[in-house]
GROMACS .gro file of C-alpha atoms in nm:
model
  419
    1MET     CA    1  10.085  16.163  20.979
    2LYS     CA    2  10.369  16.003  21.160
    3LYS     CA    3  10.456  16.159  21.499
    4LYS     CA    4  10.803  16.201  21.613
    5LEU     CA    5  10.976  16.261  21.934
    6ALA     CA    6  11.333  16.404  21.919
    7ILE     CA    7  11.547  16.353  22.267
    8PHE     CA    8  11.850  16.588  22.324
    9ILE     CA    9  12.062  16.404  22.595
   10TYR     CA   10  12.312  16.576  22.777
   11ASN     CA   11  12.528  16.468  23.075
   12LYS     CA   12  12.610  16.750  23.342
   13TYR     CA   13  12.545  17.063  23.127
   14ILE     CA   14  12.368  17.156  22.829
   15ASN     CA   15  12.589  17.235  22.515
   16ILE     CA   16  12.396  17.493  22.357
   17ILE     CA   17  12.611  17.451  22.020
   18GLU     CA   18  12.534  17.060  21.993
   19LYS     CA   19  12.155  17.133  22.104
   20LYS     CA   20  12.098  17.366  21.793
   21GLU     CA   21  12.304  17.117  21.589
   22PHE     CA   22  12.091  16.843  21.662
   23LYS     CA   23  11.775  17.053  21.597
   24LYS     CA   24  11.939  17.120  21.236
   25LEU     CA   25  12.002  16.766  21.178
   26VAL     CA   26  11.649  16.640  21.245
   27LEU     CA   27  11.524  16.942  21.013
   28SER     CA   28  11.761  16.822  20.754
   29LEU     CA   29  11.581  16.502  20.746
   30ASN     CA   30  11.284  16.696  20.637
   31ILE     CA   31  11.100  16.583  20.942
   32LYS     CA   32  10.886  16.901  21.059
   33ASN     CA   33  10.629  16.713  21.256
   34PHE     CA   34  10.832  16.639  21.564
   35LYS     CA   35  10.827  16.760  21.952
   36TYR     CA   36  11.173  16.816  22.113
   37ILE     CA   37  11.292  16.752  22.468
   38SER     CA   38  11.613  16.765  22.642
   39LEU     CA   39  11.690  16.504  22.920
   40LYS     CA   40  11.956  16.509  23.164
   41ILE     CA   41  12.135  16.148  23.181
   42ILE     CA   42  12.394  16.126  23.449
   43LYS     CA   43  12.446  15.741  23.491
   44PRO     CA   44  12.306  15.552  23.195
   45ASN     CA   45  12.093  15.235  23.251
   46ASN     CA   46  12.230  14.918  23.131
   47LYS     CA   47  11.905  14.789  22.991
   48PHE     CA   48  11.744  15.105  22.856
   49PHE     CA   49  11.991  15.358  22.883
   50PHE     CA   50  11.708  15.583  23.055
   51GLY     CA   51  11.628  15.507  23.429
   52LYS     CA   52  11.335  15.307  23.514
   53GLY     CA   53  11.136  15.617  23.594
   54LYS     CA   54  11.227  15.803  23.308
   55ILE     CA   55  11.165  15.500  23.052
   56PHE     CA   56  10.790  15.455  23.190
   57GLU     CA   57  10.749  15.829  23.153
   58LEU     CA   58  10.835  15.805  22.800
   59LYS     CA   59  10.603  15.501  22.760
   60LYS     CA   60  10.323  15.709  22.887
   61ILE     CA   61  10.392  15.996  22.648
   62PHE     CA   62  10.434  15.750  22.336
   63PHE     CA   63  10.105  15.607  22.402
   64GLU     CA   64   9.921  15.928  22.483
   65LYS     CA   65  10.065  16.124  22.200
   66LYS     CA   66  10.094  15.822  21.971
   67TYR     CA   67  10.453  15.885  21.865
   68ASN     CA   68  10.604  15.619  21.653
   69LEU     CA   69  10.971  15.737  21.598
   70LEU     CA   70  11.214  15.860  21.862
   71LEU     CA   71  11.549  16.043  21.738
   72ILE     CA   72  11.845  16.061  22.001
   73ASN     CA   73  12.154  16.280  21.966
   74ILE     CA   74  12.393  16.017  22.055
   75ASP     CA   75  12.480  15.647  21.966
   76LEU     CA   76  12.345  15.380  22.226
   77LYS     CA   77  12.443  15.029  22.234
   78TYR     CA   78  12.251  14.806  22.001
   79SER     CA   79  12.100  14.600  22.289
   80GLN     CA   80  11.965  14.936  22.444
   81GLU     CA   81  11.845  15.054  22.134
   82ASN     CA   82  11.673  14.718  22.064
   83ASN     CA   83  11.505  14.719  22.408
   84ILE     CA   84  11.380  15.085  22.378
   85GLN     CA   85  11.211  15.004  22.037
   86LYS     CA   86  11.040  14.696  22.178
   87PHE     CA   87  10.933  14.874  22.501
   88LEU     CA   88  10.804  15.209  22.335
   89ASN     CA   89  10.690  15.028  22.037
   90CYS     CA   90  10.867  15.261  21.815
   91LYS     CA   91  11.153  15.296  21.582
   92LEU     CA   92  11.464  15.447  21.711
   93LEU     CA   93  11.735  15.647  21.504
   94ASN     CA   94  12.050  15.771  21.657
   95ARG     CA   95  12.295  16.005  21.563
   96THR     CA   96  12.482  15.797  21.318
   97ASN     CA   97  12.155  15.681  21.171
   98ILE     CA   98  12.013  16.030  21.142
   99ILE     CA   99  12.344  16.143  20.940
  100LEU     CA  100  12.348  15.823  20.732
  101ASN     CA  101  11.993  15.903  20.654
  102ILE     CA  102  12.063  16.276  20.546
  103PHE     CA  103  12.336  16.132  20.309
  104LYS     CA  104  12.117  15.896  20.159
  105ASN     CA  105  11.870  16.174  20.065
  106ARG     CA  106  12.156  16.401  19.935
  107ALA     CA  107  12.371  16.167  19.740
  108ASN     CA  108  12.332  16.231  19.353
  109THR     CA  109  12.615  16.079  19.189
  110ASN     CA  110  12.689  15.734  19.159
  111TYR     CA  111  13.020  15.796  19.354
  112GLY     CA  112  12.836  15.969  19.650
  113LYS     CA  113  12.586  15.663  19.657
  114LEU     CA  114  12.871  15.419  19.668
  115GLN     CA  115  13.036  15.618  19.959
  116VAL     CA  116  12.689  15.648  20.148
  117ASN     CA  117  12.626  15.255  20.083
  118LEU     CA  118  12.977  15.177  20.227
  119ALA     CA  119  12.934  15.391  20.536
  120TYR     CA  120  12.603  15.211  20.620
  121LEU     CA  121  12.758  14.869  20.565
  122LYS     CA  122  13.058  14.934  20.802
  123TYR     CA  123  12.834  15.078  21.047
  124LEU     CA  124  12.606  14.774  21.024
  125SER     CA  125  12.900  14.544  21.058
  126THR     CA  126  12.991  14.702  21.404
  127ARG     CA  127  12.608  14.609  21.522
  128LEU     CA  128  12.596  14.258  21.444
  129LYS     CA  129  12.678  14.154  21.767
  130ASN     CA  130  12.372  14.011  21.965
  131ARG     CA  131  12.152  14.130  21.659
  132TRP     CA  132  11.975  13.787  21.674
  133THR     CA  133  11.737  13.690  21.935
  134HIS     CA  134  11.804  13.312  21.867
  135LEU     CA  135  12.123  13.127  21.815
  136GLU     CA  136  11.986  12.879  21.605
  137ARG     CA  137  12.212  12.738  21.359
  138GLN     CA  138  12.138  12.641  20.990
  139LYS     CA  139  12.168  12.264  20.963
  140GLY     CA  140  12.442  12.120  20.745
  141GLY     CA  141  12.536  11.780  20.606
  142LEU     CA  142  12.325  11.494  20.482
  143LYS     CA  143  11.976  11.395  20.571
  144PHE     CA  144  12.020  11.194  20.863
  145ILE     CA  145  12.369  11.265  20.930
  146SER     CA  146  12.321  11.628  21.001
  147GLY     CA  147  12.542  11.873  21.231
  148PRO     CA  148  12.526  12.216  21.317
  149GLY     CA  149  12.574  12.448  21.032
  150GLU     CA  150  12.648  12.822  21.043
  151LYS     CA  151  12.500  13.072  21.273
  152GLN     CA  152  12.281  13.335  21.100
  153ILE     CA  153  12.517  13.620  21.257
  154GLU     CA  154  12.792  13.438  21.061
  155ILE     CA  155  12.614  13.457  20.727
  156ASP     CA  156  12.531  13.807  20.769
  157LYS     CA  157  12.882  13.873  20.822
  158ARG     CA  158  12.985  13.721  20.519
  159ILE     CA  159  12.733  13.874  20.314
  160ILE     CA  160  12.836  14.221  20.435
  161ARG     CA  161  13.204  14.167  20.400
  162LYS     CA  162  13.121  14.074  20.043
  163LYS     CA  163  12.914  14.373  19.980
  164ILE     CA  164  13.197  14.604  20.129
  165LYS     CA  165  13.450  14.435  19.885
  166ILE     CA  166  13.221  14.496  19.587
  167ILE     CA  167  13.167  14.861  19.697
  168ASN     CA  168  13.541  14.901  19.768
  169LEU     CA  169  13.642  14.760  19.403
  170LYS     CA  170  13.398  15.011  19.249
  171LEU     CA  171  13.529  15.304  19.440
  172LYS     CA  172  13.891  15.219  19.343
  173LYS     CA  173  13.773  15.218  18.987
  174ASN     CA  174  13.640  15.578  19.056
  175ILE     CA  175  13.955  15.711  19.244
  176PHE     CA  176  14.163  15.547  18.983
  177GLN     CA  177  13.979  15.765  18.689
  178ARG     CA  178  13.991  16.073  18.940
  179ASN     CA  179  14.379  16.005  19.001
  180LYS     CA  180  14.424  16.000  18.601
  181SER     CA  181  14.255  16.329  18.561
  182GLU     CA  182  14.468  16.465  18.875
  183LYS     CA  183  14.784  16.359  18.681
  184LEU     CA  184  14.658  16.544  18.356
  185ARG     CA  185  14.582  16.852  18.542
  186ASN     CA  186  14.955  16.813  18.708
  187LYS     CA  187  15.109  16.784  18.378
  188PHE     CA  188  14.988  17.107  18.236
  189ASN     CA  189  15.027  17.282  18.570
  190ILE     CA  190  14.671  17.338  18.644
  191PRO     CA  191  14.636  17.474  19.016
  192LYS     CA  192  14.315  17.370  19.233
  193ILE     CA  193  14.155  17.542  19.513
  194SER     CA  194  13.953  17.346  19.755
  195LEU     CA  195  13.668  17.474  19.947
  196VAL     CA  196  13.614  17.317  20.309
  197GLY     CA  197  13.411  17.438  20.597
  198TYR     CA  198  13.151  17.340  20.866
  199THR     CA  199  12.839  17.237  20.714
  200ASN     CA  200  12.585  17.496  20.623
  201SER     CA  201  12.855  17.755  20.613
  202GLY     CA  202  12.791  17.865  20.242
  203LYS     CA  203  13.055  17.656  20.055
  204SER     CA  204  12.819  17.545  19.787
  205THR     CA  205  12.660  17.924  19.705
  206LEU     CA  206  13.029  18.049  19.689
  207PHE     CA  207  13.113  17.750  19.435
  208ASN     CA  208  12.825  17.826  19.223
  209LEU     CA  209  12.904  18.196  19.209
  210LEU     CA  210  13.281  18.157  19.138
  211THR     CA  211  13.213  17.888  18.888
  212ASN     CA  212  12.883  17.997  18.723
  213ASN     CA  213  12.740  17.660  18.824
  214ASN     CA  214  12.385  17.549  18.969
  215ASN     CA  215  12.467  17.277  19.234
  216TYR     CA  216  12.205  17.225  19.462
  217CYS     CA  217  12.226  17.460  19.751
  218LYS     CA  218  12.003  17.484  20.047
  219ASN     CA  219  11.986  17.604  20.422
  220ASN     CA  220  12.061  17.252  20.529
  221PHE     CA  221  12.318  17.034  20.654
  222PHE     CA  222  12.516  16.830  20.418
  223SER     CA  223  12.375  16.990  20.128
  224THR     CA  224  12.668  16.872  19.941
  225LEU     CA  225  12.813  16.519  19.932
  226ASP     CA  226  13.008  16.480  19.611
  227THR     CA  227  13.311  16.635  19.541
  228TYR     CA  228  13.245  16.878  19.229
  229ILE     CA  229  13.552  17.021  19.048
  230LYS     CA  230  13.488  17.304  18.781
  231LYS     CA  231  13.675  17.592  18.650
  232ILE     CA  232  13.655  17.962  18.810
  233ILE     CA  233  13.493  18.159  18.564
  234PHE     CA  234  13.671  18.513  18.562
  235PHE     CA  235  13.750  18.704  18.252
  236LYS     CA  236  14.056  18.853  18.387
  237PHE     CA  237  14.197  18.499  18.444
  238LYS     CA  238  14.395  18.399  18.151
  239TYR     CA  239  14.523  18.104  18.333
  240ASN     CA  240  14.310  17.816  18.421
  241ILE     CA  241  14.224  17.774  18.795
  242LEU     CA  242  13.987  17.492  18.908
  243LEU     CA  243  13.779  17.470  19.216
  244SER     CA  244  13.640  17.194  19.419
  245ASP     CA  245  13.342  17.173  19.661
  246THR     CA  246  13.373  16.889  19.904
  247ILE     CA  247  13.135  16.742  20.195
  248GLY     CA  248  13.075  16.991  20.489
  249PHE     CA  249  13.216  16.895  20.810
  250ILE     CA  250  13.049  16.866  21.157
  251ARG     CA  251  13.151  16.770  21.529
  252ASN     CA  252  13.162  16.414  21.638
  253LEU     CA  253  13.134  16.303  21.254
  254PRO     CA  254  13.135  15.923  21.285
  255LYS     CA  255  13.448  15.738  21.211
  256ASN     CA  256  13.258  15.503  20.957
  257ILE     CA  257  13.166  15.801  20.781
  258LYS     CA  258  13.519  15.939  20.780
  259LYS     CA  259  13.675  15.595  20.634
  260ALA     CA  260  13.368  15.589  20.364
  261PHE     CA  261  13.453  15.925  20.242
  262LYS     CA  262  13.826  15.929  20.265
  263GLY     CA  263  13.830  15.950  19.885
  264THR     CA  264  13.643  16.262  19.876
  265LEU     CA  265  13.839  16.405  20.185
  266ASP     CA  266  14.191  16.322  20.000
  267GLU     CA  267  14.076  16.549  19.715
  268ILE     CA  268  14.177  16.845  19.946
  269ASN     CA  269  14.532  16.719  20.000
  270LYS     CA  270  14.566  16.749  19.594
  271SER     CA  271  14.510  17.134  19.632
  272LYS     CA  272  14.736  17.437  19.613
  273LEU     CA  273  14.519  17.651  19.830
  274ILE     CA  274  14.221  17.585  20.057
  275PHE     CA  275  13.966  17.826  20.129
  276HIS     CA  276  13.795  17.781  20.474
  277VAL     CA  277  13.450  17.887  20.446
  278VAL     CA  278  13.318  18.005  20.781
  279ASP     CA  279  12.963  18.151  20.876
  280ALA     CA  280  13.053  18.443  21.032
  281SER     CA  281  12.720  18.520  21.134
  282ASN     CA  282  12.726  18.220  21.390
  283ILE     CA  283  12.826  18.326  21.741
  284TYR     CA  284  13.009  17.999  21.770
  285PHE     CA  285  13.194  18.020  21.463
  286ASN     CA  286  13.533  17.994  21.661
  287GLU     CA  287  13.444  17.656  21.781
  288ASN     CA  288  13.340  17.551  21.423
  289ILE     CA  289  13.663  17.667  21.293
  290ASN     CA  290  13.858  17.459  21.540
  291ILE     CA  291  13.638  17.143  21.426
  292VAL     CA  292  13.740  17.200  21.055
  293ASN     CA  293  14.104  17.242  21.141
  294ASN     CA  294  14.105  16.931  21.372
  295ILE     CA  295  13.961  16.716  21.069
  296LEU     CA  296  14.216  16.901  20.822
  297TYR     CA  297  14.491  16.776  21.076
  298ASP     CA  298  14.342  16.414  21.096
  299ILE     CA  299  14.366  16.379  20.722
  300ASN     CA  300  14.738  16.534  20.725
  301ILE     CA  301  14.705  16.869  20.556
  302PHE     CA  302  14.993  17.061  20.678
  303ASN     CA  303  15.188  17.251  20.389
  304ILE     CA  304  14.893  17.379  20.203
  305PRO     CA  305  14.786  17.780  20.242
  306ILE     CA  306  14.473  17.821  20.384
  307ILE     CA  307  14.247  18.140  20.365
  308LEU     CA  308  13.958  18.186  20.601
  309ILE     CA  309  13.652  18.322  20.400
  310MET     CA  310  13.415  18.508  20.651
  311ASN     CA  311  13.089  18.463  20.473
  312LYS     CA  312  12.748  18.588  20.545
  313ILE     CA  313  12.864  18.943  20.656
  314ASP     CA  314  12.515  19.062  20.532
  315LYS     CA  315  12.378  18.938  20.845
  316ILE     CA  316  12.639  19.129  21.060
  317LYS     CA  317  12.572  19.471  21.156
  318ASN     CA  318  12.855  19.739  21.049
  319CYS     CA  319  13.065  19.467  20.902
  320ASN     CA  320  13.215  19.556  20.556
  321LYS     CA  321  13.412  19.349  20.300
  322LYS     CA  322  13.778  19.364  20.345
  323ILE     CA  323  14.095  19.152  20.346
  324ASP     CA  324  14.306  19.078  20.688
  325PHE     CA  325  14.682  19.045  20.621
  326ASP     CA  326  14.941  18.903  20.854
  327LEU     CA  327  15.260  19.070  20.951
  328TYR     CA  328  15.438  18.954  20.628
  329LYS     CA  329  15.159  19.122  20.435
  330ASN     CA  330  15.021  18.790  20.328
  331PRO     CA  331  14.641  18.767  20.328
  332TYR     CA  332  14.455  18.530  20.551
  333LYS     CA  333  14.123  18.625  20.617
  334ILE     CA  334  13.861  18.777  20.357
  335TRP     CA  335  13.516  18.901  20.451
  336ILE     CA  336  13.223  18.862  20.217
  337SER     CA  337  12.895  18.750  20.146
  338ALA     CA  338  12.825  18.489  19.872
  339LYS     CA  339  12.449  18.528  19.860
  340LYS     CA  340  12.458  18.901  19.814
  341ASN     CA  341  12.763  18.885  19.594
  342ILE     CA  342  12.961  19.118  19.829
  343GLY     CA  343  13.344  19.110  19.831
  344ILE     CA  344  13.371  18.843  19.558
  345ASN     CA  345  13.616  19.073  19.399
  346LEU     CA  346  13.855  19.046  19.696
  347ILE     CA  347  13.862  18.659  19.641
  348TYR     CA  348  13.993  18.737  19.284
  349ASP     CA  349  14.269  18.937  19.413
  350VAL     CA  350  14.389  18.684  19.659
  351ILE     CA  351  14.384  18.393  19.375
  352ASN     CA  352  14.568  18.643  19.162
  353PHE     CA  353  14.833  18.713  19.475
  354TYR     CA  354  14.870  18.323  19.482
  355PHE     CA  355  14.873  18.219  19.130
  356PHE     CA  356  14.970  18.495  18.890
  357ASN     CA  357  15.199  18.719  19.059
  358SER     CA  358  15.483  18.515  18.897
  359ILE     CA  359  15.293  18.514  18.562
  360LYS     CA  360  15.438  18.696  18.271
  361ASN     CA  361  15.390  18.791  17.915
  362TYR     CA  362  15.595  18.651  17.631
  363LYS     CA  363  15.640  18.680  17.261
  364ILE     CA  364  15.774  18.369  17.101
  365MET     CA  365  15.811  18.248  16.740
  366ILE     CA  366  15.820  17.873  16.641
  367PRO     CA  367  15.863  17.720  16.296
  368ILE     CA  368  15.506  17.669  16.126
  369ASN     CA  369  15.585  17.310  16.056
  370LEU     CA  370  15.661  17.246  16.427
  371VAL     CA  371  15.396  17.436  16.599
  372TYR     CA  372  15.180  17.129  16.636
  373LYS     CA  373  15.419  17.002  16.898
  374ILE     CA  374  15.362  17.272  17.139
  375LYS     CA  375  15.036  17.445  17.047
  376LYS     CA  376  14.811  17.174  17.223
  377LYS     CA  377  14.981  17.221  17.551
  378LEU     CA  378  14.950  17.587  17.540
  379TYR     CA  379  14.574  17.583  17.450
  380ILE     CA  380  14.507  17.362  17.741
  381ASN     CA  381  14.672  17.597  17.976
  382ASN     CA  382  14.479  17.895  17.833
  383SER     CA  383  14.839  18.046  17.770
  384ILE     CA  384  14.773  18.172  17.409
  385ILE     CA  385  14.649  18.542  17.420
  386ASN     CA  386  14.675  18.579  17.033
  387GLU     CA  387  14.856  18.436  16.736
  388TRP     CA  388  14.966  18.498  16.398
  389ASN     CA  389  15.188  18.368  16.091
  390ASP     CA  390  15.394  18.455  15.794
  391ASN     CA  391  15.377  18.137  15.641
  392ILE     CA  392  15.732  18.056  15.761
  393TYR     CA  393  15.703  18.110  16.132
  394CYS     CA  394  15.381  18.117  16.379
  395TYR     CA  395  15.417  18.401  16.621
  396MET     CA  396  15.234  18.395  16.959
  397ASN     CA  397  15.167  18.625  17.259
  398ILE     CA  398  15.139  18.389  17.561
  399ILE     CA  399  15.126  18.405  17.937
  400LEU     CA  400  15.321  18.173  18.171
  401LYS     CA  401  15.496  18.125  18.475
  402LYS     CA  402  15.867  18.208  18.459
  403LYS     CA  403  15.963  17.873  18.565
  404ILE     CA  404  15.746  17.678  18.328
  405PHE     CA  405  15.864  17.922  18.041
  406LEU     CA  406  16.217  17.821  18.102
  407ASN     CA  407  16.156  17.476  18.118
  408LEU     CA  408  15.974  17.491  17.788
  409ILE     CA  409  16.237  17.635  17.591
  410LYS     CA  410  16.477  17.433  17.723
  411LYS     CA  411  16.268  17.122  17.627
  412TYR     CA  412  16.160  17.268  17.298
  413SER     CA  413  16.469  17.414  17.148
  414PHE     CA  414  16.280  17.541  16.827
  415ILE     CA  415  16.100  17.798  17.036
  416LYS     CA  416  16.244  18.148  17.001
  417LYS     CA  417  16.174  18.432  17.242
  418ILE     CA  418  16.111  18.745  17.095
  419ASN     CA  419  16.212  19.079  17.276
   0.00000   0.00000   0.00000
């Protein structure tokens, strides 16, 4: 069995949150047989990052314990990583490598796999400098009139650029299809709610509960990579509401990963409401909230209402389900437990507050020969409660927002409202 050493590196003080987070990242790689140590590094060494005394100490540990994998919670220079691997005779995974490996294991859909591959190639492209120990050029020209050709690094850069271009084209096709679906939803005024939150806060559990779905859900970081969109299943909703689950956030998420998952993060911008899921049992939840808020700020989310879902209250003593309201009597925080199905009815109440307060019941009559022009639209919207006809008119009992109903009867003058 392979033996691993995980090193948490800190500067002047130990950040407990980052230390716990690093442990969870390592465990999310399905690595169980590893030893964990913390090292204080004040002034990094240019060659090995570790000082001379520390690198020889590690050499002794690796030789005696026969470790063959080193995991580090920060990103080193490529030359430092290369020197460490050669000196310790082991493989090294830095923070970005660890996250990318987790992503690789979690990606299920073609879209998710493309995003992971793109993130890896972009990361690799920044680390080609000095990657080769030789600067030998491939020979070019004719047999005896030959001159210097391309450097190996230039060939690799070109190959990576070509692969990135191919992946971007595939992602654009996928995004085009998603935008097409989004336009159709907008056409029929189908609102969408996005779940966001720090990774491992219980988003996927809540998503499965509200949509009666069975997506992969485990107590691990980044259990969801792909964006899932499903209809909220609730018998009292006579109007379609969609819910989307997105990638979990984490502190210091590498820039290449943010760029690669831009399409996934942009889905949040298309929402009418955001549920920010928080692990309320985590004593550092306020810091996690700030991390998520900063990422939302980075992707320009300003005008979408955000409701805090304080999850996992079953792990907190004397904490009951409730809704907190602001001074204007608007809900801004809901206390629930998705795993134990506690307080889910409060989420439905908040959805009603935001989307159904202005919905009214209308009775209409349409000439039976013209009903086909409007019926499909009403059915897609789930607006028809019941209908009947007398061979001349089709009568319907529908529910719609007042604004949409007024636009409807303005556009289709043959629709008559029954008082």
